[in-house]
Short mmCIF file of C-alpha atoms in Angstrom, two decimals:
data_model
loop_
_atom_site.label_atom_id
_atom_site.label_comp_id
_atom_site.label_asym_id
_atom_site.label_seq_id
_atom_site.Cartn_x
_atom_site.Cartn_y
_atom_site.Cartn_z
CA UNK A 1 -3.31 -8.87 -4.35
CA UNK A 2 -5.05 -6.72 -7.44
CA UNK A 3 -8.15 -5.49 -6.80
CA UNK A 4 -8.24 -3.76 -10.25
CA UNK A 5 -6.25 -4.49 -13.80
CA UNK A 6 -6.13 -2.20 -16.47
CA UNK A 7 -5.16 -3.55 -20.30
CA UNK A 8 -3.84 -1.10 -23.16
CA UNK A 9 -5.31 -2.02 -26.07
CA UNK A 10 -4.67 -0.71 -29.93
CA UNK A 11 -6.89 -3.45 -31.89
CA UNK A 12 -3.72 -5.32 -32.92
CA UNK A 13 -4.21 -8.79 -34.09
CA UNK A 14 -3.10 -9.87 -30.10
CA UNK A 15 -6.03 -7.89 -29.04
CA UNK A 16 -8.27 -11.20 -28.36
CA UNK A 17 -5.13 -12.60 -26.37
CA UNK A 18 -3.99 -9.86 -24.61
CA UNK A 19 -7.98 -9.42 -23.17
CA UNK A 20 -8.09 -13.17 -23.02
CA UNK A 21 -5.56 -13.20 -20.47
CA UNK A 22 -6.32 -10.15 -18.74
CA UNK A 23 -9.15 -11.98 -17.72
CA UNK A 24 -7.60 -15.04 -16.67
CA UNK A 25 -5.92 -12.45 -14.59
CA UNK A 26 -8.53 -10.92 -13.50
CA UNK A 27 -10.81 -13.84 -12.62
CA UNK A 28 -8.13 -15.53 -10.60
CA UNK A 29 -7.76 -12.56 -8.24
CA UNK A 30 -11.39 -11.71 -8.24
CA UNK A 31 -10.70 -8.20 -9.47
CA UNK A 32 -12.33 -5.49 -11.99
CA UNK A 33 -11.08 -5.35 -15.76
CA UNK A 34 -10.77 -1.75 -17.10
CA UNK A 35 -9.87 -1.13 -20.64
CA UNK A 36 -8.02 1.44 -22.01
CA UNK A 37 -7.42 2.58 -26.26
CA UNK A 38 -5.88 5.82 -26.70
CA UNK A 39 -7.19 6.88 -30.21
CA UNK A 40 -10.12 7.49 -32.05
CA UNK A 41 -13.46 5.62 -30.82
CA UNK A 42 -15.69 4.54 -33.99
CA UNK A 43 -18.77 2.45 -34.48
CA UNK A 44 -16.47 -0.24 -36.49
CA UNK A 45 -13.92 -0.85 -33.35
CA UNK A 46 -16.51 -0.57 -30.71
CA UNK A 47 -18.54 -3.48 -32.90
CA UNK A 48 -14.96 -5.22 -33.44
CA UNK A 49 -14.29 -5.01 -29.48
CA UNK A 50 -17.90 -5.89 -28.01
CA UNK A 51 -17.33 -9.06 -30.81
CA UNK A 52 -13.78 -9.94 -29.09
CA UNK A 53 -15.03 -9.53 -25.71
CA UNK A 54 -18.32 -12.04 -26.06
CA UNK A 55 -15.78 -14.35 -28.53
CA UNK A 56 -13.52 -14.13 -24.91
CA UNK A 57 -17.09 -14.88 -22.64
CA UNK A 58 -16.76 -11.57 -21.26
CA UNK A 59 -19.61 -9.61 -20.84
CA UNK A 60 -19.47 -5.73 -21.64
CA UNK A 61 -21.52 -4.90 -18.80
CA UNK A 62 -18.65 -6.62 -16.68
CA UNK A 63 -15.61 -4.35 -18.28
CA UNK A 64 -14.92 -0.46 -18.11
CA UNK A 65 -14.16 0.77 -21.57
CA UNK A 66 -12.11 3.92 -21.22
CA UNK A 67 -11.30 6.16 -24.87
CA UNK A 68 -9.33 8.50 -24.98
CA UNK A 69 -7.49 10.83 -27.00
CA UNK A 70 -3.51 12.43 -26.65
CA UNK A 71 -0.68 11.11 -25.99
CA UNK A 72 -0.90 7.24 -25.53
CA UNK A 73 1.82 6.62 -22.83
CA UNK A 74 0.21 9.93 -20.59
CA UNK A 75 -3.07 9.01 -20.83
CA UNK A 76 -2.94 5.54 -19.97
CA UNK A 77 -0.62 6.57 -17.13
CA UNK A 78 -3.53 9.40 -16.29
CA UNK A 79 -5.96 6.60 -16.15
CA UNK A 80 -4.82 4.02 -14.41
CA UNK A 81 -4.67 6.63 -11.87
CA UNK A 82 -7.79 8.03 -11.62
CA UNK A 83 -9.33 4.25 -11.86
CA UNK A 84 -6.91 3.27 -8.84
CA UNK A 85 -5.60 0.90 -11.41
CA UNK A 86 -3.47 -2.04 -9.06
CA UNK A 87 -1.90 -3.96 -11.93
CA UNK A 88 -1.47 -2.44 -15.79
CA UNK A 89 -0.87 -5.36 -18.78
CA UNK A 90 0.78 -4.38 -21.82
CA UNK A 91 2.17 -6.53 -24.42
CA UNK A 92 5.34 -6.81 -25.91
CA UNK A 93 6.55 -7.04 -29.54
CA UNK A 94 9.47 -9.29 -31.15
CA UNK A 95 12.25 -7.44 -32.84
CA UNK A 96 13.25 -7.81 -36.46
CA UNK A 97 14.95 -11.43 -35.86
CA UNK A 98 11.66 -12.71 -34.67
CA UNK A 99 13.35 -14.27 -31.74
CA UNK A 100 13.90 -11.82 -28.99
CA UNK A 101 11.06 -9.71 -28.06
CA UNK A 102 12.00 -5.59 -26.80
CA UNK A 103 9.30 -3.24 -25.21
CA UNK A 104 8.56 -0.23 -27.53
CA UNK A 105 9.02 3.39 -25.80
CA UNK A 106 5.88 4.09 -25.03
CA UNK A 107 6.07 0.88 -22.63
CA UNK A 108 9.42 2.03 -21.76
CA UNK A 109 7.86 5.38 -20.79
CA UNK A 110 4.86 3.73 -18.94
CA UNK A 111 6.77 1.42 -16.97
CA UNK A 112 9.61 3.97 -15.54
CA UNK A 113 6.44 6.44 -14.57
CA UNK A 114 3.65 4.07 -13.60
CA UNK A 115 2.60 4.23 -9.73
CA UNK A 116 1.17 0.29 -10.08
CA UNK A 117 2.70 -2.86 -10.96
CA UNK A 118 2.75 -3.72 -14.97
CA UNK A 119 2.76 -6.44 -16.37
CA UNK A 120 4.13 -6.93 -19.93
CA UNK A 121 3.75 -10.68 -21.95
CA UNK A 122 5.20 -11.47 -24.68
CA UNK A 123 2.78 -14.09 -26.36
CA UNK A 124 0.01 -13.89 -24.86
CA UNK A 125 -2.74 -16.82 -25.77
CA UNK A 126 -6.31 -17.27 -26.24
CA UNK A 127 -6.78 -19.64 -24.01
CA UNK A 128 -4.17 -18.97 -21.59
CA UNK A 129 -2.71 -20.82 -18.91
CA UNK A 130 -1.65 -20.18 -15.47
CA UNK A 131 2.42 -19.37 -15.55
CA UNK A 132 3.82 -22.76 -14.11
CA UNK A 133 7.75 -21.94 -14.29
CA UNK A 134 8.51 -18.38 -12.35
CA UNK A 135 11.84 -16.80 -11.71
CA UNK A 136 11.64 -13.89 -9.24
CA UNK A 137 14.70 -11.50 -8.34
CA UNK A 138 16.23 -11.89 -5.21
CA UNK A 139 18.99 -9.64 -5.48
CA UNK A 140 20.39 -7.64 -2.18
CA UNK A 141 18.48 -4.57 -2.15
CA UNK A 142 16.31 -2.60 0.42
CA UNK A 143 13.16 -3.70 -1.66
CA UNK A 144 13.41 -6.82 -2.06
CA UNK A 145 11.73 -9.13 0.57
CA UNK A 146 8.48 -6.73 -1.28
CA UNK A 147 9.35 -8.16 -4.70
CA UNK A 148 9.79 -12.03 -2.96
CA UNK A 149 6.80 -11.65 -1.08
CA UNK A 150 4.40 -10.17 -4.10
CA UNK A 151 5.88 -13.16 -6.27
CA UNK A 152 5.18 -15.73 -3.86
CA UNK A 153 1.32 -14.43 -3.64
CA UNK A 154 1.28 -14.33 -7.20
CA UNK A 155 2.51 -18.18 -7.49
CA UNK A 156 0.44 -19.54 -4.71
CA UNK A 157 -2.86 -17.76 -6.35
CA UNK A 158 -2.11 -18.82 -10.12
CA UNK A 159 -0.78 -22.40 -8.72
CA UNK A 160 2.70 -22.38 -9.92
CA UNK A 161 4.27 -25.78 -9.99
CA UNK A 162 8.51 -24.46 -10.11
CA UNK A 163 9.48 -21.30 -8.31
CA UNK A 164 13.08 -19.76 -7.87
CA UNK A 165 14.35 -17.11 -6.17
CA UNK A 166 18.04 -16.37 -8.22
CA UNK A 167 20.45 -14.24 -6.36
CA UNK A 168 24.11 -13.10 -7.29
CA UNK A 169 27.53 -13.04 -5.83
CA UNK A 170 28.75 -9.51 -5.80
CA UNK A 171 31.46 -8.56 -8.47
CA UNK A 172 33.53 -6.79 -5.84
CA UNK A 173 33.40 -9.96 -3.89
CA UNK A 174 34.46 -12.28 -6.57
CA UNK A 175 36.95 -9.95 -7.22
CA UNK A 176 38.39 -9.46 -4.52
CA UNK A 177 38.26 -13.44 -4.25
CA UNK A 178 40.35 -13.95 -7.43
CA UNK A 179 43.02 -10.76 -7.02
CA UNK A 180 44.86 -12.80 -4.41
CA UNK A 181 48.01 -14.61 -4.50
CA UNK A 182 46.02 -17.03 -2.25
CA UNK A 183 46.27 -21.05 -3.14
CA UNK A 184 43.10 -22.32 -5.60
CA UNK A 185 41.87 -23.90 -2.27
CA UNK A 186 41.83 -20.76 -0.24
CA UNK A 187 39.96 -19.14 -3.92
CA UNK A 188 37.42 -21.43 -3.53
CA UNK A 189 37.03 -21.16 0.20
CA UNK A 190 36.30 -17.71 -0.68
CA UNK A 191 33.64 -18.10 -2.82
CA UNK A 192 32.22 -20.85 -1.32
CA UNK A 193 31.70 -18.51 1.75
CA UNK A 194 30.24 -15.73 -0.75
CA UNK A 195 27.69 -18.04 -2.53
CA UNK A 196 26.88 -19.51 1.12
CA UNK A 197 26.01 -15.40 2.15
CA UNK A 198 23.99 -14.80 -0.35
CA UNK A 199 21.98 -17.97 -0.48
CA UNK A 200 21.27 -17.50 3.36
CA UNK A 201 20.29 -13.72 2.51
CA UNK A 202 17.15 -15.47 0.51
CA UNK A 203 16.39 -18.09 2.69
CA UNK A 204 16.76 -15.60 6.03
CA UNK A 205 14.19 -13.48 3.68
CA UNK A 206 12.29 -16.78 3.13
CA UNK A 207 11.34 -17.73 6.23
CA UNK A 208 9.30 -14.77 6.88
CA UNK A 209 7.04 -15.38 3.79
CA UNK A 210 3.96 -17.70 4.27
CA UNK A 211 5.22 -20.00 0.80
CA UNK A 212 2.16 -22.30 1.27
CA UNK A 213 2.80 -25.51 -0.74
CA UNK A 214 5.19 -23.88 -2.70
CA UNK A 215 8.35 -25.65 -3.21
CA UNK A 216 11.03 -22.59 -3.78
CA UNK A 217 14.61 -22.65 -5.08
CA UNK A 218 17.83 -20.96 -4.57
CA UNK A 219 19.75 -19.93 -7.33
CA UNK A 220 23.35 -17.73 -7.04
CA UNK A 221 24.77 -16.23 -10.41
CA UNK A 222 28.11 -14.19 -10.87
CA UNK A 223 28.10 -11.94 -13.01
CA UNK A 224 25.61 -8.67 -14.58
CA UNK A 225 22.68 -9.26 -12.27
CA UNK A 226 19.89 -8.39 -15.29
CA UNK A 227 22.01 -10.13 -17.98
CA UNK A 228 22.02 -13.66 -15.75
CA UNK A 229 18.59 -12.94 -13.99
CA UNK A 230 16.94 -12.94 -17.68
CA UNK A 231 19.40 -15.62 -19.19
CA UNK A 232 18.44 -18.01 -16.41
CA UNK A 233 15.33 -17.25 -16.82
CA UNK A 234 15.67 -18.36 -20.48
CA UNK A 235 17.48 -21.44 -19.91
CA UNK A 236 14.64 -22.83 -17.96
CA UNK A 237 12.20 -21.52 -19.79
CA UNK A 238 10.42 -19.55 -17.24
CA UNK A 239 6.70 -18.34 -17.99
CA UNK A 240 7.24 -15.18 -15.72
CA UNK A 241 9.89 -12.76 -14.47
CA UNK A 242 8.98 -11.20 -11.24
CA UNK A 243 11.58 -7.58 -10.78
CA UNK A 244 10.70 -4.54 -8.41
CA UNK A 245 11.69 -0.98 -8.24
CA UNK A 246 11.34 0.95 -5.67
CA UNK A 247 8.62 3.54 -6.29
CA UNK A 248 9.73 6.92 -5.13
CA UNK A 249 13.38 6.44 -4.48
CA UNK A 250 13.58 6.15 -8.51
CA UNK A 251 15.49 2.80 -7.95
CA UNK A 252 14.15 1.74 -11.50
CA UNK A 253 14.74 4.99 -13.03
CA UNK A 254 18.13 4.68 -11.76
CA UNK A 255 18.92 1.50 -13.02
CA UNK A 256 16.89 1.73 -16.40
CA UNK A 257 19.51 2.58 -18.59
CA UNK A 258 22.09 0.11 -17.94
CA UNK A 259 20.91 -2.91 -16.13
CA UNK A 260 16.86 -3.23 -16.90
CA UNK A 261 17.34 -2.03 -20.28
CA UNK A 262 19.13 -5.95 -20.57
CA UNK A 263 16.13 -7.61 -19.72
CA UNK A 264 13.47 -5.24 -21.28
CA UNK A 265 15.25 -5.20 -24.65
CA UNK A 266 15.24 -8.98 -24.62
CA UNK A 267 12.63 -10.30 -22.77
CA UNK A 268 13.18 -14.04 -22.02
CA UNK A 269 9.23 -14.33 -20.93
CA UNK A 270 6.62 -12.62 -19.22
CA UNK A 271 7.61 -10.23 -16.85
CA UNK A 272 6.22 -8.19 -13.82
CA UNK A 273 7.33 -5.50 -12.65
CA UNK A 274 6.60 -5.09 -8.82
CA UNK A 275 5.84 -1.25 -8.14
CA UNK A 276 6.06 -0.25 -4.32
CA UNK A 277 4.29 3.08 -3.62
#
């Protein structure tokens, strides 16, 4: 699936768990790790990095250490293309309450213009663990049996135990369900009939996808689709959040102000962003 992951890295004090789980990442899909640090390269963080990296078990002669100097969120971008970077991992910070966690805007900027798939976490561990719990966005759109298909590779390679596909009744539809003067019964005839449409959307999308022994589940929400996608997300404490774009037709630019902006301003877990070139 990634043949090549890149990690930004600014010597914060998640530096050892941010590489520590890049190469989880990277040894479960057999891939290459490339580093990147935008800034400065001295003898004291080259010592503090080669120490973090054989702390990890990772030897230096099996990582590319890129430095570079400008302006963080361009060069990393400039790199990842020139090393044919597949997958990018950033981390995330926590806002001032220390409870929700936002992406900074030179994430912001790297995620709306990257050409591969990113992947931002939001505690990322030392000894990390596969991501057992993943929610992955099944809402109607020409890109998504990509996103469902990338997700289910992801969870039958890292062994995911709970997997769910959430979809969403269309506002219009409920809407137009409710504006009636139509008896409570016929009401909820009609949206039975709209939660039965959209749950056969996924599982019509479903049976095309080689799931292995992956038991997946159904979800329909009404309402915001980024606002329930990441609050359901939440309530089950999902590990990862699986959301696509759609590369050149700007569908993530398009929606980045409004409805992406929900989830990446309060990220409820992990999340990976599925980029479709």
């Amino acid at each position: 699936m990634y043949q090549k992951i890149a990690l930004a890295i600014a010597f914060s004090p998640r530096m050892e768990a941010l590489i520590a789980e890049s190469k989880r990442i990277k040894d479960i899909f057999g891939a290459q790790l490339v580093l990147i640090h935008v800034g400065e390269k001295t003898d004291a963080l080259e010592s503090k990095l080669n120490a973090t990296l054989d702390n990890i078990g990772l030897p230096i002669d099996g990582v590319k250490v890129i430095w570079e100097t400008g302006k963080p969120a361009k060069k990393i971008l400039q790199m990842c293309e020139a090393e044919q970077v597949d997958l990018l991992v950033a981390g995330a910070l926590k806002s001032e309450s220390f409870v929700n966690y936002y992406i900074g805007s030179i994430a912001r900027k790297i995620i709306r213009k990257s050409k591969c798939a990113v992947l931002t976490l939001i505690e990322p561990l030392e000894k990390p663990t596969p991501f057992s719990k993943v929610v992955i966005n099944g809402t109607q759109h020409e890109h998504t049996p990509f996103v469902i298909e990338k997700g289910l590779e992801w969870c039958k390679i890292d062994g995911a135990k709970q997997v769910h596909v959430v979809n969403e009744i269309k506002m219009y539809g409920m809407k137009m369900a409710t504006a009636g003067e139509g008896s409570e019964e016929e009401v909820s005839s009609v949206r039975k009939k709209l939660v039965a449409e959209e749950i056969a959307y996924v599982e019509d999308i479903l049976k095309t996808m080689d799931k292995g022994s992956l038991k997946v589940n159904v979800k329909i929400t009404c309402g915001k689709w980024a606002v329930e996608l990441a609050k359901f997300a939440e309530d089950i404490k999902a590990d990862l959040l699986v959301v696509g774009d759609e590369g050149k037709l700007g569908f993530l630019d398009r929606l980045f102000p409004h409805d992406l902006e929900e989830i990446l301003s309060n990220l409820p877990c992990n999340l990976l962003i599925i980029k479709k070139s």
